[in-house]
XYZ file of C-alpha atoms in Angstrom:
755
model
C 73.575 96.369 64.742
C 74.421 93.606 67.151
C 75.200 94.458 70.729
C 78.842 93.507 70.641
C 80.754 91.732 73.358
C 80.849 93.739 76.549
C 84.374 93.924 77.979
C 84.156 93.648 81.746
C 87.310 95.186 83.219
C 88.318 96.441 86.672
C 87.086 99.912 87.599
C 89.447 102.603 86.420
C 90.159 106.100 87.648
C 88.242 108.918 85.952
C 90.084 110.880 83.269
C 93.156 112.633 84.663
C 92.145 116.037 83.375
C 88.783 115.837 85.130
C 90.397 114.777 88.404
C 92.955 117.570 88.191
C 90.227 120.118 87.577
C 88.233 118.866 90.555
C 91.368 118.810 92.698
C 92.095 122.420 91.751
C 88.545 123.420 92.678
C 88.817 121.728 96.092
C 92.247 123.283 96.632
C 90.872 126.739 95.860
C 87.934 126.207 98.207
C 90.210 125.003 101.015
C 92.567 127.919 100.490
C 89.765 130.447 100.102
C 87.970 129.504 103.315
C 91.182 129.755 105.313
C 92.045 133.084 103.671
C 88.659 134.505 104.609
C 89.008 133.106 108.113
C 92.441 134.718 108.434
C 90.813 138.117 107.976
C 88.588 137.615 111.039
C 89.392 137.680 114.773
C 88.458 133.993 114.930
C 91.707 132.939 113.258
C 93.836 134.994 115.652
C 91.918 133.582 118.612
C 92.464 130.027 117.364
C 96.152 130.606 116.838
C 96.601 132.318 120.200
C 94.606 129.811 122.242
C 95.591 126.642 120.390
C 98.401 127.103 117.888
C 100.679 129.023 120.248
C 99.993 126.540 123.024
C 100.965 123.615 120.773
C 104.190 125.326 119.726
C 105.258 126.044 123.311
C 104.333 122.498 124.369
C 106.240 120.880 121.500
C 109.236 123.156 121.977
C 109.340 122.674 125.753
C 111.184 124.827 128.315
C 114.304 126.790 127.380
C 117.441 127.448 129.430
C 116.971 130.521 131.663
C 118.082 133.823 130.076
C 121.491 135.016 131.244
C 120.733 138.732 131.455
C 118.073 138.685 134.169
C 117.336 137.211 137.608
C 114.514 137.461 140.122
C 114.597 138.040 143.869
C 111.521 136.492 145.365
C 109.868 138.020 148.414
C 108.387 134.667 149.353
C 106.797 133.223 152.473
C 109.678 130.826 153.021
C 111.997 133.824 153.352
C 109.480 135.438 155.705
C 109.559 132.364 157.951
C 113.360 132.220 157.919
C 113.665 135.908 158.806
C 110.781 135.966 161.257
C 108.749 138.354 159.109
C 104.989 138.521 158.598
C 103.658 136.655 155.519
C 102.336 139.886 153.970
C 105.211 141.540 152.070
C 103.730 145.030 152.554
C 104.317 144.641 156.319
C 108.031 143.941 155.990
C 110.336 146.741 157.220
C 111.407 148.891 154.287
C 114.919 148.929 155.642
C 115.180 145.311 154.472
C 114.470 146.461 150.946
C 117.178 149.069 151.352
C 119.551 146.305 152.407
C 118.434 144.294 149.387
C 119.168 147.188 146.988
C 122.605 147.735 148.481
C 123.436 144.037 148.253
C 122.297 143.806 144.664
C 124.272 146.875 143.686
C 127.334 145.436 145.397
C 126.918 142.230 143.401
C 126.913 144.178 140.106
C 123.202 144.337 139.198
C 122.736 146.852 136.387
C 119.053 147.511 136.978
C 116.810 146.746 139.973
C 113.098 146.692 139.076
C 110.534 146.462 141.877
C 107.191 144.914 140.993
C 105.750 146.278 144.244
C 103.815 149.468 144.730
C 105.026 152.000 147.305
C 102.121 154.427 147.344
C 101.872 154.983 151.090
C 104.487 156.121 153.609
C 105.423 154.086 156.676
C 107.956 154.734 159.423
C 110.139 157.779 158.651
C 113.325 155.947 159.495
C 112.400 152.949 157.327
C 111.298 155.120 154.412
C 114.399 157.284 154.736
C 116.679 154.256 154.608
C 114.955 152.998 151.509
C 115.092 156.451 149.875
C 118.825 156.712 150.450
C 119.396 153.182 149.079
C 117.378 153.950 145.944
C 119.229 157.197 145.353
C 122.634 155.634 145.946
C 122.003 152.778 143.545
C 120.944 155.089 140.664
C 119.517 151.991 138.926
C 116.200 151.320 140.668
C 112.988 151.220 138.667
C 109.804 151.513 140.721
C 106.413 150.400 139.510
C 103.526 152.833 139.115
C 99.936 151.908 139.729
C 97.415 152.741 137.002
C 94.037 154.206 137.824
C 91.166 154.494 135.371
C 88.999 157.580 135.798
C 85.756 158.458 134.007
C 85.623 162.158 133.114
C 82.445 163.925 131.961
C 82.710 165.542 128.518
C 80.685 168.569 127.378
C 80.059 170.027 123.943
C 80.764 173.586 122.760
C 77.628 174.833 124.471
C 78.578 173.218 127.754
C 76.000 170.453 127.536
C 76.920 166.916 128.698
C 78.236 164.870 125.758
C 79.221 161.626 127.479
C 82.197 160.339 129.386
C 85.826 159.739 128.550
C 88.129 157.267 130.277
C 91.470 158.605 131.427
C 94.256 156.344 132.687
C 96.406 157.961 135.347
C 99.756 156.735 136.600
C 99.930 156.715 140.398
C 103.629 157.076 141.389
C 105.232 155.915 144.634
C 105.517 158.418 147.472
C 107.510 161.499 146.497
C 110.857 160.633 148.197
C 110.987 157.286 146.429
C 109.862 158.753 143.101
C 112.579 161.449 143.161
C 115.275 158.952 144.114
C 114.378 156.309 141.527
C 116.154 156.047 138.197
C 112.777 155.532 136.492
C 109.090 155.027 137.224
C 107.006 152.729 135.037
C 103.631 150.990 135.117
C 103.266 147.268 134.512
C 99.833 146.431 133.092
C 99.234 143.279 131.044
C 96.933 143.132 127.984
C 93.625 141.446 128.804
C 92.901 139.934 125.399
C 92.528 136.229 126.135
C 92.210 133.953 129.146
C 95.862 133.096 128.787
C 98.559 135.717 129.285
C 100.440 135.856 125.999
C 101.485 139.507 125.628
C 103.074 142.401 127.477
C 103.178 146.134 126.937
C 106.419 147.907 126.126
C 104.709 151.305 125.859
C 101.367 151.661 127.616
C 98.702 152.913 125.272
C 96.325 155.360 126.967
C 98.879 156.336 129.602
C 100.949 158.686 127.469
C 102.883 155.809 125.832
C 104.920 155.465 128.994
C 107.642 152.861 129.161
C 106.414 149.845 131.106
C 108.445 148.051 133.783
C 110.287 145.614 131.418
C 111.106 148.385 128.911
C 112.166 150.880 131.597
C 114.399 148.220 133.150
C 116.014 147.723 129.732
C 116.585 151.459 129.444
C 118.255 151.572 132.855
C 120.178 148.360 132.150
C 121.645 150.099 129.054
C 122.788 153.204 130.994
C 126.374 152.557 129.965
C 125.543 153.387 126.328
C 123.145 156.300 126.943
C 125.772 158.884 126.077
C 126.606 157.312 122.693
C 122.969 156.482 121.898
C 121.655 159.975 122.692
C 124.555 161.911 121.182
C 123.913 160.388 117.775
C 120.221 161.251 118.088
C 121.050 164.813 119.175
C 123.181 165.189 116.035
C 120.061 164.284 114.035
C 118.165 167.100 115.818
C 115.574 164.806 117.385
C 113.099 167.174 119.084
C 112.583 166.822 122.837
C 116.139 165.828 123.710
C 117.171 169.390 124.485
C 115.455 169.217 127.891
C 117.515 166.217 128.978
C 120.691 166.483 131.087
C 123.457 167.926 128.882
C 125.818 165.043 129.668
C 123.162 162.517 128.549
C 123.138 160.998 132.030
C 119.480 160.002 132.169
C 119.853 158.628 135.702
C 120.888 161.971 137.199
C 117.459 163.618 137.001
C 114.054 162.088 137.882
C 111.856 161.386 134.858
C 114.639 161.668 132.303
C 114.319 158.018 131.216
C 110.632 158.377 130.348
C 111.129 161.763 128.645
C 114.018 160.515 126.539
C 112.171 157.402 125.434
C 109.028 159.321 124.531
C 110.974 161.846 122.430
C 113.055 159.214 120.667
C 110.076 156.966 119.954
C 108.038 159.794 118.448
C 110.939 160.833 116.213
C 111.695 157.299 115.017
C 108.053 156.460 114.318
C 107.545 159.666 112.373
C 110.735 159.099 110.364
C 111.378 155.326 110.071
C 114.542 155.902 108.022
C 116.149 158.047 110.708
C 117.935 155.095 112.324
C 119.779 154.318 109.108
C 120.894 157.922 108.669
C 122.550 158.231 112.082
C 126.316 158.514 112.242
C 128.145 155.189 112.514
C 128.819 153.786 115.961
C 132.291 154.517 117.363
C 134.799 151.762 116.621
C 135.793 151.643 120.298
C 132.445 150.096 121.267
C 132.540 146.408 122.114
C 130.045 143.734 121.116
C 128.128 144.083 124.402
C 127.616 147.829 123.968
C 126.526 147.414 120.369
C 123.952 144.790 121.432
C 122.576 147.228 124.021
C 122.220 150.023 121.453
C 120.496 147.625 119.033
C 118.099 146.626 121.802
C 117.265 150.289 122.530
C 116.709 150.984 118.821
C 114.406 147.941 118.467
C 112.473 149.005 121.559
C 111.798 152.511 120.278
C 110.932 151.493 116.713
C 108.877 148.451 117.658
C 105.203 147.975 118.497
C 103.502 148.996 121.721
C 103.092 145.411 122.864
C 104.754 142.070 122.131
C 103.981 138.387 122.368
C 105.884 136.761 125.206
C 108.422 134.113 124.337
C 108.024 132.209 127.584
C 111.010 130.237 128.822
C 109.073 127.629 130.743
C 106.955 127.047 133.845
C 107.282 128.983 137.098
C 110.884 129.402 138.368
C 112.472 128.701 134.971
C 114.090 132.141 135.141
C 116.721 132.245 137.901
C 114.880 132.904 141.183
C 116.811 133.852 144.342
C 114.958 133.776 147.672
C 115.111 137.101 149.521
C 116.452 135.379 152.628
C 119.466 133.999 150.749
C 120.602 137.543 149.922
C 119.993 138.912 153.402
C 121.736 135.958 155.043
C 124.588 136.121 152.542
C 124.004 132.616 151.231
C 125.693 131.457 147.999
C 123.653 132.704 145.039
C 124.125 132.877 141.241
C 126.392 135.597 139.862
C 124.409 138.832 139.334
C 127.137 140.948 137.741
C 125.807 142.653 134.607
C 122.268 141.357 135.167
C 119.010 143.174 135.626
C 117.217 141.975 138.769
C 113.453 142.030 139.211
C 112.077 142.016 142.750
C 108.604 140.732 143.566
C 106.484 137.895 144.868
C 107.541 134.796 142.926
C 106.862 131.463 144.553
C 105.622 128.122 143.260
C 102.275 128.123 145.007
C 98.686 127.904 143.858
C 97.810 130.574 146.454
C 99.988 133.264 144.911
C 97.558 136.064 144.043
C 100.080 137.846 141.805
C 100.166 135.088 139.169
C 98.943 134.666 135.624
C 97.627 131.745 133.648
C 99.960 130.878 130.760
C 100.633 127.947 128.490
C 103.131 126.684 131.062
C 100.672 126.740 133.958
C 100.641 123.317 135.599
C 97.740 121.080 136.441
C 98.159 121.674 140.171
C 97.270 125.354 139.753
C 100.775 126.848 139.735
C 100.925 129.806 137.359
C 103.707 132.228 136.492
C 104.016 135.231 138.793
C 103.751 138.799 137.586
C 107.404 139.521 138.321
C 108.412 136.524 136.181
C 106.278 137.910 133.332
C 108.112 141.241 133.692
C 111.503 139.525 133.715
C 110.511 137.477 130.653
C 109.507 140.618 128.777
C 112.813 142.269 129.683
C 114.855 139.261 128.513
C 112.848 139.079 125.262
C 113.522 142.760 124.546
C 117.186 142.493 125.447
C 117.889 139.350 123.410
C 115.466 140.118 120.547
C 113.502 136.926 121.215
C 109.967 138.310 121.390
C 107.632 136.309 119.199
C 107.093 137.731 115.732
C 104.231 137.005 113.393
C 104.379 137.586 109.651
C 102.305 140.387 108.187
C 98.674 139.528 107.555
C 99.257 139.382 103.815
C 102.017 136.827 104.328
C 99.805 134.800 106.670
C 97.015 134.798 104.093
C 99.483 133.689 101.405
C 100.771 130.867 103.633
C 97.262 129.643 104.367
C 96.455 129.840 100.667
C 99.517 127.781 99.755
C 98.833 125.181 102.439
C 95.181 124.983 101.423
C 96.089 124.527 97.769
C 98.503 121.713 98.656
C 96.217 119.702 100.937
C 93.120 120.353 98.848
C 94.881 119.224 95.682
C 96.231 115.935 97.018
C 93.091 115.185 99.059
C 91.096 114.864 95.860
C 93.697 113.945 93.277
C 94.928 110.807 95.073
C 92.826 107.736 95.892
C 91.349 107.510 99.405
C 94.140 105.913 101.468
C 96.869 107.745 99.590
C 94.955 111.008 99.957
C 94.791 110.594 103.735
C 98.465 109.643 103.953
C 99.615 112.503 101.705
C 97.465 115.081 103.482
C 98.708 113.983 106.894
C 102.277 114.066 105.606
C 101.822 117.661 104.414
C 100.310 118.517 107.812
C 103.277 116.898 109.582
C 105.731 118.739 107.336
C 104.002 122.043 108.060
C 104.025 121.329 111.786
C 107.748 120.512 111.643
C 108.480 123.660 109.675
C 106.487 125.950 111.989
C 108.121 124.374 115.040
C 111.585 124.878 113.566
C 110.829 128.534 112.771
C 109.438 128.951 116.282
C 112.504 127.447 117.945
C 115.216 129.002 115.813
C 113.764 132.315 114.636
C 111.062 132.977 117.263
C 108.669 133.200 114.316
C 105.074 132.297 115.084
C 103.428 130.882 111.951
C 99.771 129.826 111.678
C 99.221 126.287 112.913
C 95.718 125.900 114.354
C 93.882 127.028 111.217
C 95.878 124.726 108.877
C 95.566 121.682 111.138
C 92.071 122.195 112.550
C 90.338 123.803 109.577
C 92.166 123.153 106.335
C 93.272 119.553 106.868
C 89.821 118.281 107.992
C 88.123 120.362 105.319
C 90.428 119.043 102.598
C 90.163 115.433 103.752
C 86.412 115.506 104.277
C 85.798 117.461 101.102
C 88.236 115.400 99.041
C 87.030 112.004 100.219
C 83.371 113.019 100.042
C 83.852 114.456 96.584
C 85.706 111.326 95.491
C 82.866 109.213 96.856
C 80.211 111.315 95.158
C 82.185 111.363 91.911
C 82.715 107.609 92.028
C 79.068 107.091 92.876
C 78.037 109.338 90.008
C 80.336 107.387 87.715
C 78.784 104.133 88.911
C 75.330 105.562 88.287
C 76.364 106.717 84.814
C 78.009 103.380 84.050
C 75.020 101.508 85.393
C 72.683 103.686 83.347
C 74.845 103.161 80.263
C 75.061 99.400 80.813
C 71.285 99.198 81.088
C 71.106 100.287 77.478
C 72.894 97.062 76.556
C 72.242 94.596 79.371
C 69.248 93.419 81.368
C 68.494 95.215 84.645
C 69.866 92.510 86.948
C 73.035 91.978 84.928
C 73.625 95.728 84.801
C 73.047 96.055 88.556
C 75.458 93.200 89.286
C 78.095 94.727 87.048
C 77.658 98.165 88.627
C 78.124 96.632 92.077
C 81.187 94.790 90.859
C 79.705 91.525 92.110
C 79.680 89.732 88.767
C 82.194 87.055 87.876
C 81.850 87.190 84.098
C 82.826 83.588 83.590
C 80.280 82.205 86.016
C 77.394 84.679 85.706
C 75.016 82.257 84.012
C 71.598 80.954 85.034
C 69.578 77.990 83.806
C 66.000 79.227 83.503
C 62.760 78.343 81.790
C 62.014 80.972 79.228
C 59.995 82.006 76.227
C 62.076 83.434 73.404
C 60.577 85.871 70.925
C 62.539 86.406 67.697
C 61.633 89.142 65.271
C 63.006 90.268 61.925
C 62.032 93.016 59.487
C 61.271 92.029 55.937
C 62.931 93.794 52.994
C 65.535 95.347 55.286
C 68.412 94.537 52.907
C 66.831 96.530 50.103
C 66.105 99.370 52.486
C 69.726 99.406 53.718
C 70.964 99.634 50.115
C 68.636 102.533 49.342
C 69.257 104.740 52.383
C 72.393 106.616 53.452
C 73.861 105.189 56.681
C 72.842 108.180 58.813
C 69.203 108.041 57.660
C 69.159 104.271 58.067
C 70.447 104.586 61.633
C 67.774 107.165 62.450
C 65.056 104.923 60.998
C 66.344 101.929 62.947
C 66.435 103.921 66.169
C 62.770 104.795 65.710
C 61.909 101.197 64.773
C 63.732 99.691 67.744
C 62.177 102.205 70.124
C 58.764 101.074 68.872
C 59.537 97.371 69.371
C 61.512 97.667 72.610
C 58.716 99.599 74.250
C 56.268 96.720 73.799
C 58.818 94.178 75.048
C 59.595 96.218 78.146
C 55.936 96.920 78.892
C 55.347 93.172 79.109
C 58.451 92.603 81.272
C 60.646 91.085 78.593
C 64.399 91.445 78.153
C 66.118 92.212 74.863
C 69.149 89.931 74.645
C 70.427 90.386 71.107
C 70.046 92.834 68.231
C 71.487 91.774 64.873
C 70.849 94.154 62.007
C 67.090 94.546 62.125
C 66.564 91.312 64.046
C 65.702 91.239 67.744
C 65.829 88.397 70.270
C 63.966 88.898 73.545
C 63.219 86.558 76.404
C 60.777 86.109 79.284
C 62.488 83.895 81.861
C 61.697 82.329 85.215
C 63.527 79.773 87.376
C 60.653 77.325 86.824
C 58.011 76.904 84.068
C 55.551 79.769 84.410
C 52.369 80.118 82.328
C 52.136 83.813 83.172
C 55.528 84.415 81.592
C 54.362 82.769 78.340
C 51.204 84.879 78.350
C 53.236 88.076 78.657
C 55.530 86.967 75.826
C 52.576 86.249 73.500
C 50.885 89.523 74.424
C 54.142 91.322 73.694
C 54.278 89.681 70.247
C 50.736 90.849 69.448
C 51.494 94.370 70.703
C 54.716 94.441 68.683
C 52.786 93.588 65.516
C 50.222 96.319 66.204
C 52.914 98.912 67.021
C 54.866 98.032 63.861
C 51.716 98.559 61.789
C 51.460 102.059 63.257
C 55.154 102.615 62.566
C 54.748 101.587 58.937
C 51.783 103.928 58.493
C 54.010 106.739 59.806
C 56.782 105.743 57.363
C 54.852 104.720 54.243
C 57.890 105.109 51.983
C 60.120 103.100 54.309
C 57.951 100.385 55.847
C 59.505 97.611 57.915
C 56.984 94.731 58.056
C 58.138 92.358 60.740
C 57.882 88.597 61.274
C 57.807 87.154 64.804
C 58.496 83.661 66.147
C 58.023 82.229 69.669
C 59.291 79.099 71.384
C 59.503 77.979 75.024
C 61.846 75.750 76.998
C 64.945 75.584 79.206
C 67.641 78.101 78.331
C 70.903 79.415 79.703
C 71.138 83.195 80.185
C 74.266 85.129 81.135
C 77.728 86.062 79.951
C 79.278 84.210 77.070
C 82.847 84.780 75.992
C 86.407 84.656 77.283
C 89.738 86.457 77.675
C 88.107 89.578 79.015
C 85.433 89.856 76.309
C 81.899 88.781 77.154
C 78.431 89.222 75.738
C 75.245 88.827 77.738
C 73.060 86.496 75.744
C 70.627 83.602 75.821
C 72.080 80.200 74.935
C 70.385 76.973 73.931
C 68.123 75.361 71.344
C 65.124 77.501 72.270
C 66.366 80.856 70.851
C 67.640 79.080 67.710
C 64.291 77.395 67.215
C 62.415 80.664 67.844
C 64.535 82.196 65.092
C 63.671 79.292 62.741
C 59.964 79.691 63.564
C 60.246 83.402 62.789
C 61.732 82.482 59.403
C 58.836 80.092 58.725
C 56.609 83.172 58.385
C 58.232 83.801 54.991
C 56.978 80.477 53.680
C 53.518 80.716 55.218
C 52.834 84.419 54.604
C 52.101 84.982 58.276
C 53.220 87.534 60.886
C 53.358 85.716 64.233
C 54.101 81.999 64.576
C 54.621 80.060 67.784
C 55.252 76.508 68.878
C 52.564 74.524 70.675
C 54.838 74.610 73.770
C 54.514 78.402 73.795
C 50.776 78.884 73.089
C 49.054 75.492 73.115
C 47.195 76.052 76.396
C 46.654 79.795 76.224
C 42.880 80.046 75.651
C 42.889 83.834 76.011
C 44.644 84.025 72.637
C 43.113 83.126 69.296
C 45.495 80.837 67.441
C 45.195 78.390 64.596
C 47.225 75.291 64.223
C 49.182 75.257 60.947
C 50.557 71.726 61.122
C 53.671 69.873 62.164
C 56.909 71.156 60.708
C 60.460 69.928 60.637
C 62.353 73.181 60.294
C 65.517 73.501 58.262
C 68.475 72.119 60.135
C 66.320 70.601 62.914
C 65.879 66.887 63.616
C 62.577 67.031 65.488
C 59.128 68.215 64.499
C 57.220 71.144 65.997
C 53.520 71.797 66.123
C 53.261 75.348 64.753
C 50.435 77.768 65.532
C 49.653 81.157 64.139
C 48.992 83.799 66.793
C 46.113 85.865 65.457
C 44.694 88.102 68.197
C 43.559 88.339 71.779
C 40.442 86.211 71.900
C 38.401 89.122 73.254
C 39.451 91.194 70.236
C 39.065 88.508 67.557
C 36.692 89.342 64.667
C 34.017 86.937 63.315
C 35.975 86.545 60.085
C 39.094 85.528 62.025
C 37.077 82.964 63.962
C 35.578 81.585 60.722
C 39.008 81.377 59.085
C 40.313 79.325 61.992
C 37.334 76.971 61.792
C 37.537 76.447 58.018
C 41.301 75.979 58.004
C 41.121 73.469 60.822
C 38.967 71.113 58.669
C 41.276 71.442 55.674
C 44.384 70.781 57.783
C 42.764 67.728 59.342
C 42.090 66.251 55.856
C 45.631 67.094 54.712
C 47.312 65.487 57.701
C 44.981 62.458 57.303
C 46.338 61.897 53.835
C 43.089 62.879 52.134
C 44.843 65.130 49.712
C 41.961 65.628 47.297
C 39.540 66.517 50.074
C 42.093 68.811 51.612
C 42.619 70.508 48.256
C 38.908 71.154 47.869
C 38.636 72.537 51.395
C 41.647 74.791 50.900
C 40.150 76.115 47.656
C 37.026 76.884 49.649
C 39.066 78.805 52.294
C 40.911 80.807 49.664
C 37.706 81.661 47.872
C 36.583 83.403 51.055
C 40.040 84.505 52.278
C 42.135 84.902 49.133
C 45.152 86.384 51.001
C 45.495 83.581 53.524
C 49.095 82.438 53.300
C 48.901 79.095 55.180
C 45.989 77.916 52.989
C 47.927 78.752 49.830
C 51.076 77.038 51.241
C 49.261 73.773 51.937
C 47.271 73.966 48.666
C 50.533 74.250 46.720
C 51.779 71.123 48.489
C 48.564 69.305 47.567
C 48.887 70.358 43.939
C 52.536 69.271 43.779
C 51.627 65.872 45.186
C 48.733 65.375 42.809
C 50.880 66.401 39.818
C 53.643 64.036 40.897
C 56.120 66.850 41.228
C 56.585 66.177 44.898
C 55.214 63.029 46.480
C 54.642 63.474 50.209
C 56.198 60.700 52.278
C 54.255 61.845 55.311
C 51.506 64.397 54.808
C 51.338 64.950 58.591
C 54.813 66.514 58.719
C 56.022 69.425 56.611
C 59.744 69.215 55.979
C 61.444 72.514 55.069
C 64.607 72.452 53.014
C 65.426 76.143 53.427
C 65.274 78.733 56.168
């Protein structure tokens, strides 16, 4: 069972199936976290504060909408006309002049983002009232007032308070003359203004200023729009003017919208069941009717599709109109009137994504005009349903999570960033072309970092675990240092060799061949595992390294850069402990004993990788391990268990040894002084000490050529120690010499002719 050549190859990727499974797990985690996040307000906040901002920034400003313009009551106009800076102090007759001029220029709706709650001079107010009535297209803003009302239970006891929102109209003459009255609140959901109301919740679902302006702007199609609804018996329309002229009676616009909206929301399929539009209608009229239908079937509030920074929408200074300066064509446009100037001191302004660094925000009247243009042109921002958003986040998470783990590090980063870029490009295209607002912040700020961090960390941990497993596996076959070097990838197999001074211990089990023939392979393997565990434990306890295992034979080494007596002591102690442990093993397996012979030799050796062409074996190279193996084999001839060269044990006085003579081993040119290792000196028995003493005298006579004397002394040793193998070996040599069978050329050197 030799440890075969170890093939040292470049690190390879883990099995594909395992990587795919891990990639799927990471993909599911990435998708799952984003899906859970999408169900919380945090995701909407991220998208509104970050994702929407990125989309507007990347898209940039748009051309101004063609259906709306703004007349700005600005301070520059005040200076030109000699008016006070405060707009509320301007003569109302100027506003009357403004209305008349706008009507003359073809404005379809005139929406004032200015409250008119208090009367002023009768003449001024009268002029403005007449102008409003004559235009029949003026929408005046209502103020909203929140009032806390005490609530009682059935017994009349206080039960808390209820908030009521009241609309505060302009003064009565203006209210009766106006085509419509409408509030203009803005949702206070985030720091940035992103939305506007079309129907004000809590105020009777009243049309807001942008929506009321759209209704007035579409006056030319009221008759067709309402007649089709009347045919469908929509409740509430019977109180409207019979000719469907909503501008002829105060409040008709709000009443009509409320009735139509309730009917369409209660019966969503009603729109599709209406009679077809008359063929005589042109494209413009059809677009107006579609806009009215979308308004009354849509949500209460919308996300603003902003056109750009302040003054992107066409802004006309008030003074230019009054002074009859050249201005853009207003025919067919709705005109919003309010304070709109590029100034950081404008109190009627709102922070948006297009607010500039110098503090210039978008004015309230520009927000109203933007909402109107969005409703008219169907360009309000739309978000997919929550289920679709969750599905998108799941798909994106699966994609980035999968590639972040499946691909190697650099490729994983590149592929993940490419997917992120592709998603960004897709969402921007949908935003620009379809006004569709898809999730962006959560994919880029949550899923991409999570996938990359999780994928790369998991790859690192997996690779590290693989290195640990490989290192642990290699340590079963290689020494600790060699295994550590291989695990770090720092080993050059062809050059990983060291010249050291070491003591080699070779061991081999006797009668193993017969045992292998008698046992089935599985039982033999189990027995060997137990045997090797017994031997290896003693080697490792003494700091040795197993370098080769061949069949039942083991080669181990104790090495040091320079000659080290302590290393030789540990090797000898290991040999003694191995012999003791094997005796215990054999007592535990009496029917399958494995008596073991051990040989030791010391000298300079080369340790490291041996091989070529990608196949290497870690081994010990040199004459020393070969000689140790020959010394181990000498035990067969001498009937001993542990033999060692003088170089290994000659100066170790803590060990009881006996010199057995000088031997020229089979296949070797030089002679070795061989010693038997008997026991630790502190554990040696009196009989062992006597045997050493008696044998020493006999060996001295033998090596001195006094064969007869040596024979007598050896007979004396065997009479006291009949099982002593070395005594019988040398006595046989004496007898052969005396009988002339084998004449010794040199009695001081034993020459072996077989292993």
